[in-house]
Coordinates of N, CA and C in Angstrom, one line a residue:
D1 N 0.8 -1.2 0.0 CA 0.0 0.0 0.0 C 0.9 1.2 0.0
F2 N 0.5 2.2 -0.8 CA 1.2 3.5 -0.9 C 0.3 4.6 -0.3
L3 N 1.0 5.6 0.3 CA 0.3 6.7 0.9 C 0.5 8.0 0.2
D4 N -0.5 8.7 -0.2 CA -0.4 10.0 -0.7 C 0.6 10.2 -1.8
I5 N 0.4 9.4 -2.9 CA 1.3 9.4 -4.0 C 1.0 10.5 -5.0
E6 N 2.0 11.2 -5.5 CA 1.8 12.2 -6.5 C 1.9 11.6 -7.9
R7 N 2.9 10.7 -8.1 CA 3.0 10.1 -9.5 C 3.9 8.9 -9.4
V8 N 3.7 8.0 -10.4 CA 4.6 6.9 -10.6 C 5.3 7.0 -12.0
E9 N 6.6 6.9 -12.0 CA 7.4 7.0 -13.2 C 7.9 5.6 -13.6
V10 N 7.7 5.2 -14.8 CA 8.2 3.9 -15.3 C 9.2 4.3 -16.4
L11 N 10.5 4.0 -16.1 CA 11.6 4.3 -17.0 C 12.2 3.1 -17.6
R12 N 12.2 3.0 -18.9 CA 12.7 1.8 -19.6 C 14.2 1.9 -19.8
G13 N 14.8 0.7 -19.9 CA 16.3 0.7 -20.2 C 17.2 0.9 -19.1
P14 N 18.5 0.9 -19.3 CA 19.5 1.1 -18.2 C 19.4 2.5 -17.6
Q15 N 19.4 2.5 -16.3 CA 19.2 3.8 -15.6 C 20.4 4.1 -14.6
G16 N 21.5 3.4 -14.9 CA 22.7 3.5 -14.0 C 23.3 4.9 -13.9
T17 N 23.2 5.6 -15.1 CA 23.8 7.0 -15.1 C 22.9 7.9 -14.3
L18 N 21.6 7.8 -14.4 CA 20.7 8.7 -13.7 C 20.6 8.4 -12.2
Y19 N 20.6 7.1 -11.8 CA 20.3 6.8 -10.4 C 21.4 6.1 -9.7
G20 N 22.5 6.0 -10.3 CA 23.7 5.4 -9.6 C 23.6 4.0 -9.3
R21 N 22.8 3.2 -10.1 CA 22.7 1.8 -9.9 C 22.6 1.2 -11.3
N22 N 23.0 0.0 -11.4 CA 22.9 -0.7 -12.7 C 21.6 -1.4 -12.9
S23 N 20.6 -0.7 -13.2 CA 19.2 -1.3 -13.4 C 19.0 -1.5 -14.9
A24 N 19.5 -2.6 -15.4 CA 19.5 -2.9 -16.8 C 18.1 -2.9 -17.4
G25 N 17.1 -3.4 -16.7 CA 15.7 -3.5 -17.2 C 14.9 -2.2 -17.0
G26 N 15.4 -1.2 -16.4 CA 14.6 0.0 -16.2 C 14.4 0.2 -14.7
T27 N 13.6 1.2 -14.3 CA 13.3 1.5 -12.9 C 11.9 2.0 -12.8
I28 N 11.4 1.9 -11.6 CA 10.1 2.4 -11.3 C 10.3 3.4 -10.1
N29 N 9.9 4.6 -10.3 CA 10.0 5.6 -9.3 C 8.6 6.0 -8.7
I30 N 8.4 5.9 -7.4 CA 7.2 6.2 -6.8 C 7.4 7.5 -6.0
I31 N 6.8 8.6 -6.5 CA 7.0 9.9 -6.0 C 5.9 10.3 -5.0
S32 N 6.3 10.6 -3.8 CA 5.3 11.0 -2.8 C 4.9 12.5 -3.0
R33 N 3.7 12.8 -2.6 CA 3.2 14.2 -2.7 C 3.8 15.0 -1.6
Q34 N 4.4 16.1 -2.0 CA 5.0 17.0 -1.1 C 4.0 18.0 -0.5
P35 N 4.2 18.5 0.7 CA 3.3 19.5 1.3 C 3.4 20.8 0.4
S36 N 2.3 21.5 0.4 CA 2.3 22.7 -0.4 C 1.4 23.8 0.4
N37 N 1.2 24.9 -0.2 CA 0.4 26.0 0.5 C -1.1 25.7 0.4
D38 N -1.5 24.7 -0.4 CA -2.9 24.3 -0.5 C -3.2 23.3 0.6
L39 N -4.3 23.6 1.3 CA -4.8 22.6 2.3 C -5.4 21.4 1.6
R40 N -5.0 20.2 1.9 CA -5.5 19.0 1.3 C -5.8 18.0 2.4
M41 N -6.9 17.4 2.3 CA -7.3 16.3 3.3 C -7.9 15.2 2.5
S42 N -7.7 14.0 3.0 CA -8.4 12.8 2.4 C -8.6 11.8 3.5
L43 N -9.6 11.0 3.3 CA -9.9 9.9 4.2 C -10.6 8.8 3.4
A44 N -10.2 7.6 3.5 CA -10.8 6.5 2.8 C -10.9 5.3 3.7
G45 N -11.9 4.5 3.6 CA -12.1 3.3 4.4 C -12.6 2.2 3.6
E46 N -12.3 0.9 4.0 CA -12.7 -0.3 3.3 C -13.2 -1.3 4.4
Y47 N -14.2 -2.1 4.0 CA -14.5 -3.2 4.9 C -14.8 -4.4 4.0
G48 N -14.4 -5.6 4.4 CA -14.6 -6.7 3.5 C -14.8 -8.0 4.4
N49 N -14.8 -9.1 3.7 CA -14.9 -10.4 4.4 C -13.7 -10.7 5.2
Y50 N -13.9 -11.6 6.2 CA -12.9 -11.9 7.2 C -12.5 -10.7 8.0
D51 N -13.5 -9.8 8.3 CA -13.3 -8.6 9.0 C -12.1 -7.7 8.5
K52 N -12.0 -7.7 7.1 CA -11.0 -6.8 6.5 C -11.4 -5.3 6.8
R53 N -10.5 -4.6 7.4 CA -10.7 -3.2 7.7 C -9.4 -2.4 7.3
K54 N -9.7 -1.4 6.5 CA -8.5 -0.6 6.0 C -9.0 0.9 6.1
L55 N -8.1 1.7 6.7 CA -8.4 3.1 6.9 C -7.1 3.8 6.4
T56 N -7.3 4.8 5.5 CA -6.1 5.6 5.1 C -6.6 7.1 5.2
G57 N -5.7 7.9 5.5 CA -6.0 9.3 5.6 C -4.7 10.2 5.5
S58 N -4.9 11.4 5.0 CA -3.8 12.3 4.9 C -4.3 13.7 5.1
V59 N -3.4 14.6 5.6 CA -3.7 16.0 5.7 C -2.4 16.7 5.4
S60 N -2.5 17.8 4.7 CA -1.3 18.6 4.3 C -1.7 20.0 4.1
G61 N -0.8 20.9 4.4 CA -1.0 22.3 4.2 C 0.0 23.2 4.8
P62 N -0.2 24.5 4.8 CA 0.8 25.5 5.3 C 0.8 25.6 6.8
L63 N 1.9 25.8 7.4 CA 2.0 26.2 8.8 C 2.3 27.7 8.9
V64 N 3.2 28.1 8.0 CA 3.5 29.5 7.8 C 3.4 29.8 6.3
D65 N 2.5 30.6 5.8 CA 2.3 30.8 4.3 C 3.6 31.0 3.6
N66 N 3.8 30.2 2.5 CA 5.0 30.3 1.6 C 6.3 30.1 2.3
R67 N 6.4 29.6 3.5 CA 7.6 29.4 4.2 C 7.7 28.0 4.8
V68 N 6.7 27.5 5.5 CA 6.7 26.2 6.2 C 5.4 25.5 5.9
M69 N 5.6 24.3 5.4 CA 4.4 23.4 5.0 C 4.7 22.0 5.6
A70 N 3.6 21.4 6.0 CA 3.7 20.0 6.6 C 2.6 19.1 6.0
G71 N 2.9 17.8 6.1 CA 1.9 16.8 5.7 C 2.1 15.5 6.5
I72 N 1.0 14.8 6.7 CA 1.1 13.5 7.4 C 0.1 12.6 6.7
S73 N 0.5 11.3 6.6 CA -0.3 10.3 6.0 C -0.3 9.1 6.9
I74 N -1.5 8.4 7.0 CA -1.6 7.3 7.9 C -2.3 6.1 7.3
L75 N -1.9 4.9 7.5 CA -2.6 3.7 7.0 C -2.7 2.7 8.1
K76 N -3.9 2.1 8.3 CA -4.1 1.0 9.2 C -4.9 -0.1 8.4
N77 N -4.3 -1.3 8.4 CA -4.9 -2.4 7.7 C -5.0 -3.7 8.5
D78 N -6.2 -4.3 8.7 CA -6.4 -5.5 9.4 C -7.3 -6.5 8.7
R79 N -7.0 -7.7 8.8 CA -7.9 -8.8 8.3 C -7.6 -10.1 9.0
D80 N -8.7 -10.8 9.4 CA -8.6 -12.1 10.1 C -8.0 -13.1 9.0
G81 N -7.4 -14.1 9.5 CA -6.9 -15.2 8.6 C -8.1 -15.9 8.0
Y82 N -7.8 -16.4 6.8 CA -8.9 -17.2 6.1 C -8.5 -18.6 5.8
V83 N -7.3 -19.0 6.3 CA -6.8 -20.4 6.1 C -6.8 -21.0 7.5
D84 N -7.6 -22.1 7.7 CA -7.7 -22.8 9.0 C -6.5 -23.8 9.2
N85 N -5.8 -23.7 10.3 CA -4.8 -24.7 10.6 C -5.4 -25.7 11.6
V86 N -5.7 -26.9 11.2 CA -6.5 -27.8 12.0 C -5.6 -28.7 12.9
N87 N -4.3 -28.5 12.8 CA -3.4 -29.3 13.6 C -3.6 -29.0 15.1
P88 N -3.8 -30.0 16.0 CA -4.0 -29.6 17.4 C -2.7 -29.2 18.1
D89 N -1.5 -29.4 17.5 CA -0.2 -29.0 18.2 C 0.3 -27.7 17.7
T90 N -0.6 -26.7 17.5 CA -0.1 -25.4 17.0 C -0.8 -24.3 17.8
T91 N -0.1 -23.1 17.8 CA -0.7 -21.9 18.4 C -1.3 -21.0 17.3
A92 N -1.0 -21.3 16.0 CA -1.5 -20.5 14.9 C -2.7 -21.2 14.3
D93 N -3.9 -20.9 14.6 CA -5.1 -21.6 14.0 C -5.7 -20.9 12.9
K94 N -5.4 -19.6 12.7 CA -5.8 -18.9 11.5 C -4.6 -18.3 10.8
L95 N -4.4 -18.6 9.5 CA -3.3 -18.2 8.7 C -3.8 -17.2 7.6
N96 N -2.8 -16.5 7.0 CA -3.0 -15.5 6.0 C -3.8 -14.3 6.5
N97 N -3.5 -13.9 7.7 CA -4.1 -12.7 8.2 C -3.2 -11.4 7.8
E98 N -3.7 -10.3 8.1 CA -3.0 -9.0 7.9 C -3.1 -8.1 9.2
D99 N -2.1 -7.5 9.5 CA -2.1 -6.5 10.6 C -0.9 -5.5 10.3
S100 N -1.2 -4.4 9.7 CA -0.1 -3.4 9.4 C -0.6 -2.0 9.7
F101 N 0.5 -1.2 10.0 CA 0.3 0.2 10.3 C 1.4 1.0 9.6
A102 N 1.1 2.1 9.0 CA 2.2 2.9 8.4 C 1.8 4.4 8.6
I103 N 2.9 5.2 8.8 CA 2.7 6.6 8.9 C 3.9 7.3 8.2
R104 N 3.7 8.4 7.6 CA 4.7 9.2 7.0 C 4.4 10.7 7.2
G105 N 5.4 11.4 7.6 CA 5.3 12.9 7.8 C 6.4 13.6 7.0
M106 N 6.0 14.8 6.5 CA 6.9 15.6 5.7 C 6.8 17.0 6.2
L107 N 8.0 17.7 6.3 CA 8.1 19.1 6.7 C 8.9 19.8 5.6
K108 N 8.4 20.8 5.0 CA 9.0 21.6 3.9 C 9.3 23.0 4.4
F109 N 10.6 23.4 4.3 CA 11.0 24.8 4.7 C 11.4 25.5 3.4
I110 N 11.0 26.7 3.2 CA 11.5 27.5 2.1 C 12.0 28.9 2.7
P111 N 13.3 28.9 3.2 CA 13.8 30.1 3.8 C 14.1 31.2 2.8
S112 N 14.3 30.9 1.6 CA 14.6 31.9 0.5 C 14.1 31.4 -0.8
E113 N 14.2 32.2 -1.8 CA 13.7 31.8 -3.2 C 14.6 30.7 -3.8
S114 N 15.9 30.6 -3.3 CA 16.8 29.7 -3.9 C 17.1 28.5 -3.0
V115 N 16.5 28.4 -1.8 CA 16.7 27.3 -0.9 C 15.4 26.7 -0.5
E116 N 15.3 25.3 -0.6 CA 14.2 24.6 -0.2 C 14.6 23.3 0.5
V117 N 14.1 23.1 1.7 CA 14.5 21.9 2.5 C 13.3 21.1 2.8
L118 N 13.4 19.8 2.4 CA 12.3 18.8 2.7 C 12.8 17.7 3.6
I119 N 12.2 17.5 4.7 CA 12.5 16.5 5.7 C 11.3 15.5 5.7
S120 N 11.6 14.2 5.5 CA 10.6 13.2 5.4 C 10.9 12.1 6.4
G121 N 9.9 11.6 7.1 CA 10.1 10.5 8.0 C 9.0 9.5 7.8
D122 N 9.4 8.2 7.9 CA 8.3 7.1 7.7 C 8.5 6.0 8.7
Y123 N 7.4 5.3 9.0 CA 7.4 4.2 9.9 C 6.4 3.2 9.4
F124 N 6.8 1.9 9.4 CA 5.9 0.8 9.0 C 6.1 -0.4 9.9
E125 N 5.0 -1.0 10.3 CA 5.1 -2.2 11.0 C 4.0 -3.2 10.5
S126 N 4.4 -4.5 10.5 CA 3.4 -5.5 10.0 C 3.7 -6.8 10.8
E127 N 2.6 -7.4 11.2 CA 2.6 -8.7 11.8 C 1.6 -9.6 11.1
D128 N 2.0 -10.8 10.7 CA 1.0 -11.7 10.1 C 1.6 -13.2 10.1
Y129 N 0.7 -14.1 9.8 CA 1.1 -15.5 9.7 C 1.2 -15.9 8.3
G130 N 2.0 -15.2 7.5 CA 2.4 -15.6 6.2 C 1.4 -15.8 5.2
N131 N 1.9 -16.1 4.0 CA 1.0 -16.4 2.9 C 1.0 -17.9 2.7
Q132 N 0.2 -18.6 3.4 CA 0.1 -20.0 3.4 C -0.7 -20.5 2.2
K133 N -0.1 -21.3 1.4 CA -0.8 -21.9 0.2 C -0.7 -23.4 0.3
K134 N -1.7 -24.1 -0.2 CA -1.7 -25.5 -0.2 C -1.4 -25.9 -1.7
P135 N -0.4 -26.8 -1.9 CA -0.3 -27.3 -3.3 C -1.4 -28.2 -3.6
L136 N -2.2 -27.8 -4.5 CA -3.5 -28.5 -4.8 C -3.8 -28.3 -6.3
H137 N -4.1 -29.3 -7.0 CA -4.5 -29.3 -8.4 C -6.0 -29.4 -8.4
V138 N -6.6 -28.6 -9.3 CA -8.0 -28.7 -9.5 C -8.4 -28.9 -10.9
D139 N -9.6 -29.5 -11.1 CA -10.0 -29.8 -12.5 C -10.7 -28.5 -13.0
G140 N -11.3 -28.6 -14.1 CA -12.0 -27.4 -14.8 C -13.1 -26.9 -14.0
F141 N -13.7 -27.7 -13.0 CA -14.8 -27.2 -12.2 C -14.4 -26.7 -10.8
G142 N -13.1 -26.7 -10.5 CA -12.6 -26.3 -9.2 C -12.5 -27.4 -8.2
N143 N -12.7 -28.7 -8.6 CA -12.7 -29.8 -7.7 C -11.3 -30.3 -7.5
P144 N -10.8 -30.6 -6.2 CA -9.5 -31.1 -6.0 C -9.2 -32.4 -6.8
V145 N -8.0 -32.5 -7.3 CA -7.6 -33.7 -8.1 C -6.3 -34.2 -7.4
V146 N -6.2 -35.4 -7.0 CA -5.0 -36.0 -6.5 C -4.2 -36.6 -7.6
I147 N -3.0 -36.1 -7.7 CA -2.1 -36.7 -8.8 C -1.3 -37.8 -8.1
P148 N -1.4 -39.0 -8.5 CA -0.7 -40.1 -7.9 C 0.8 -40.0 -8.2
I149 N 1.6 -40.1 -7.1 CA 3.1 -40.2 -7.3 C 3.5 -41.5 -6.8
P150 N 4.2 -42.3 -7.6 CA 4.6 -43.7 -7.2 C 5.4 -43.7 -5.9
G151 N 5.1 -44.6 -5.0 CA 5.8 -44.7 -3.7 C 5.5 -43.6 -2.7
F152 N 4.5 -42.7 -2.9 CA 4.2 -41.6 -2.0 C 2.7 -41.5 -1.9
S153 N 2.3 -41.5 -0.6 CA 0.9 -41.4 -0.4 C 0.6 -40.2 0.6
P154 N 0.5 -39.0 0.1 CA 0.3 -37.9 1.0 C -1.1 -37.9 1.6
T155 N -1.2 -37.2 2.8 CA -2.5 -37.0 3.4 C -3.1 -35.7 2.7
I156 N -4.2 -35.9 2.1 CA -4.9 -34.9 1.3 C -6.1 -34.3 2.1
I157 N -6.1 -33.1 2.3 CA -7.3 -32.4 2.9 C -7.9 -31.7 1.7
S158 N -9.1 -32.1 1.4 CA -9.7 -31.6 0.1 C -10.1 -30.1 0.1
D159 N -10.2 -29.5 1.3 CA -10.6 -28.1 1.3 C -9.3 -27.3 1.1
P160 N -9.2 -26.5 0.1 CA -8.0 -25.7 -0.1 C -7.7 -24.6 1.0
W161 N -8.7 -24.3 1.8 CA -8.5 -23.3 2.8 C -8.3 -23.9 4.2
T162 N -7.9 -25.2 4.2 CA -7.6 -25.9 5.5 C -6.2 -26.6 5.3
V163 N -5.4 -26.4 6.3 CA -4.0 -27.0 6.3 C -3.8 -27.6 7.6
S164 N -2.8 -28.5 7.7 CA -2.4 -29.1 9.0 C -0.9 -28.9 9.1
I165 N -0.5 -27.9 9.9 CA 0.9 -27.5 10.1 C 1.2 -27.7 11.6
P166 N 2.1 -28.7 12.0 CA 2.3 -28.9 13.5 C 3.2 -27.8 14.1
G167 N 3.1 -27.7 15.4 CA 4.0 -26.8 16.1 C 3.8 -25.3 15.8
D168 N 4.7 -24.5 16.3 CA 4.6 -23.0 16.0 C 4.8 -22.8 14.5
Y169 N 4.0 -22.0 13.9 CA 4.1 -21.7 12.5 C 5.4 -21.0 12.2
P170 N 6.2 -21.6 11.4 CA 7.6 -21.1 11.2 C 7.7 -19.7 10.4
S171 N 6.7 -19.4 9.7 CA 6.9 -18.1 8.9 C 6.0 -17.0 9.4
Y172 N 6.0 -16.8 10.7 CA 5.3 -15.7 11.3 C 6.2 -14.5 11.0
N173 N 5.6 -13.4 10.4 CA 6.3 -12.2 10.0 C 6.1 -11.1 11.0
D174 N 7.1 -10.6 11.5 CA 7.1 -9.4 12.4 C 8.1 -8.4 11.9
M175 N 7.6 -7.4 11.1 CA 8.5 -6.5 10.4 C 8.3 -5.1 10.9
T176 N 9.4 -4.3 11.1 CA 9.3 -2.9 11.3 C 10.4 -2.2 10.5
T177 N 10.0 -1.2 9.8 CA 10.9 -0.4 9.0 C 10.7 1.1 9.3
K178 N 11.7 1.8 9.3 CA 11.6 3.3 9.5 C 12.7 4.0 8.8
G179 N 12.5 5.2 8.4 CA 13.5 6.0 7.7 C 13.3 7.5 7.8
V180 N 14.3 8.2 7.5 CA 14.3 9.6 7.5 C 15.2 10.1 6.3
S181 N 14.6 11.1 5.6 CA 15.5 11.6 4.5 C 15.3 13.1 4.5

């Protein structure tokens, strides 16, 4: 998810000269909207199945006309897991959930006509029980098909949204990133 984006640039071909890296296939630049003298506000919400809740908002405008401007953007995203882990020896009974929070703030100073200073800070945290997928083949009607493998007889759970993973789920993601520029 991106917050308060001004534009996306797609540049083809090598970009090592422009961006100091050898990106032979091109590059994608995601440009954030900078604060300005215009007051801007936005708020958006979503609700979906499995208690999917997403709220994004931003506000930006002048603190001192033509000299100091600020902006802040916030995102909160939650969803319950939709894959059931039926193994009795686990602490993770719902997989493929989402729980993330992001915030970005910008402060723009214009002390003179020839000097402009932009300070940006961001913070992101996410906790989830991974992107669990079951290897399952289906026919043209969406029904599970078991492909026989000689000498191997796997336990097949026909429901693609049910898995059996023992113990603590190994791919629990707990990520925090932050930055200032």
